[in-house]
XYZ file of C-alpha atoms in Angstrom:
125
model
C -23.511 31.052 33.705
C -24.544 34.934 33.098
C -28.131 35.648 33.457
C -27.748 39.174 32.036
C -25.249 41.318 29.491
C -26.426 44.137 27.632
C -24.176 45.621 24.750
C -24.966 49.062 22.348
C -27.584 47.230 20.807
C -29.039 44.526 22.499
C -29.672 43.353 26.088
C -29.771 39.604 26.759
C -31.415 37.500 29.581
C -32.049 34.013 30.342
C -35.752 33.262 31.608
C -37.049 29.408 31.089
C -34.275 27.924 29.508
C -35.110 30.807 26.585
C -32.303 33.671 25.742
C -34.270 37.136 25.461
C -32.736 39.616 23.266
C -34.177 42.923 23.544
C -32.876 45.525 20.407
C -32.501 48.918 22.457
C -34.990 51.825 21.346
C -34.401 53.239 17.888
C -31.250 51.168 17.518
C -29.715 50.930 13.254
C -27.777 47.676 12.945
C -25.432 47.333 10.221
C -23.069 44.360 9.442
C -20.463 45.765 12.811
C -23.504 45.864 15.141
C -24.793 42.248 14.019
C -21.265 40.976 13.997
C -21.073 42.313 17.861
C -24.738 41.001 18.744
C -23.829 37.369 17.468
C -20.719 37.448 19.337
C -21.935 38.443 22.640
C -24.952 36.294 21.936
C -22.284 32.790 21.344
C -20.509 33.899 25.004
C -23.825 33.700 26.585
C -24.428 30.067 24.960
C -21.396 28.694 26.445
C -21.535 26.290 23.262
C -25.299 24.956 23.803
C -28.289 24.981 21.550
C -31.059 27.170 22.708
C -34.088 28.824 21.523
C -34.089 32.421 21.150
C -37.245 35.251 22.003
C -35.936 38.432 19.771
C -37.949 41.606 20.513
C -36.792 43.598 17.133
C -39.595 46.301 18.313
C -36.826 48.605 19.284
C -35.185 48.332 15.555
C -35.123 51.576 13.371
C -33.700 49.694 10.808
C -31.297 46.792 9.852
C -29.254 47.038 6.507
C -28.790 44.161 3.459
C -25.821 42.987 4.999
C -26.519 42.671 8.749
C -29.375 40.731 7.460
C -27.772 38.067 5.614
C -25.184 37.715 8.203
C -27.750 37.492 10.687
C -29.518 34.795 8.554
C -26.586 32.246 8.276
C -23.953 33.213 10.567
C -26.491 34.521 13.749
C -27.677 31.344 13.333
C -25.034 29.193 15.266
C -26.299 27.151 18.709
C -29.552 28.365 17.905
C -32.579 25.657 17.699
C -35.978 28.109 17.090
C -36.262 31.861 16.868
C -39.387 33.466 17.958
C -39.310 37.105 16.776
C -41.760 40.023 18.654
C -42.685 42.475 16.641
C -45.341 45.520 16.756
C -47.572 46.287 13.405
C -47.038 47.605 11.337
C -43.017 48.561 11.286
C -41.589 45.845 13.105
C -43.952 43.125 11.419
C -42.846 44.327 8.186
C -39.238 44.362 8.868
C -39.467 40.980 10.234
C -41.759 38.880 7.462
C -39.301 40.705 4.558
C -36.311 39.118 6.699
C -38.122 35.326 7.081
C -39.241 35.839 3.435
C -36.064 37.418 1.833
C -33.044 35.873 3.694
C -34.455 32.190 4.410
C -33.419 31.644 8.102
C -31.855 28.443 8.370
C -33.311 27.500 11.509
C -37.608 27.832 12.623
C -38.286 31.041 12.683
C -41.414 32.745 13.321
C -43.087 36.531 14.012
C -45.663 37.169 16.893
C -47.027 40.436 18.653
C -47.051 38.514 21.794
C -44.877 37.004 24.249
C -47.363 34.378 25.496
C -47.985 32.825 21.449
C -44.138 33.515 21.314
C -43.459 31.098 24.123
C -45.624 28.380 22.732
C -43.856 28.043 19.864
C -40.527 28.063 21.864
C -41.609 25.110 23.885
C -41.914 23.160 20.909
C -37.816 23.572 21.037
C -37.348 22.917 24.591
C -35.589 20.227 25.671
């Protein structure tokens, strides 16, 4: 199994069990870029559910479309996503996303890792 792969917009590592994704600094994602992240992102899974820790700090902004497909589609293999974010940009961007495109899996926003990872364990097997 890889423990690291980075792509234009995202890096991803394994720590715990847990796949970190990390957006890169001042990153845009439009419906291309999430199509790409969620691909990479089902190689890594080599077909099992995980939970996810998604640091969207580095996000300029995400358009209409990445969002829903992020929603349904980014949602394969995935059991809990626990989203870091950093007030007040970030936070926004990521309660409009819970609240707009209804994630189809638990999803929550923290501005730590530690509260992030509690929540996470609830998902571990």
């Amino acid at each position: 199994m890889r423990n690291y792969f980075e792509n234009d917009y995202t890096s991803y590592r394994f720590h715990n069990d847990v796949l970190h994704i990390i957006y890169h600094q001042g990153v845009s994602i439009d419906l291309n870029a999430a199509v790409q992240i969620v691909k990479d992102r089902l190689f890594l899974h080599e077909g099992r559910t995980l939970p996810i820790l998604c640091d969207i700090r580095g996000i300029k902004e995400i358009n209409k479309s990445a969002r829903a497909y992020l929603a349904m589609e980014g949602s394969t293999l995935i059991k809990a996503v626990a989203v870091i974010v950093e007030p007040p940009v970030s936070e926004m961007m990521s309660e409009f996303y819970i609240r707009t495109s209804n994630p189809t899996i638990p999803t929550q926003s923290f501005e730590n890792l530690e509260d992030a990872m509690v929540f996470l364990g609830k998902f571990m097997e």
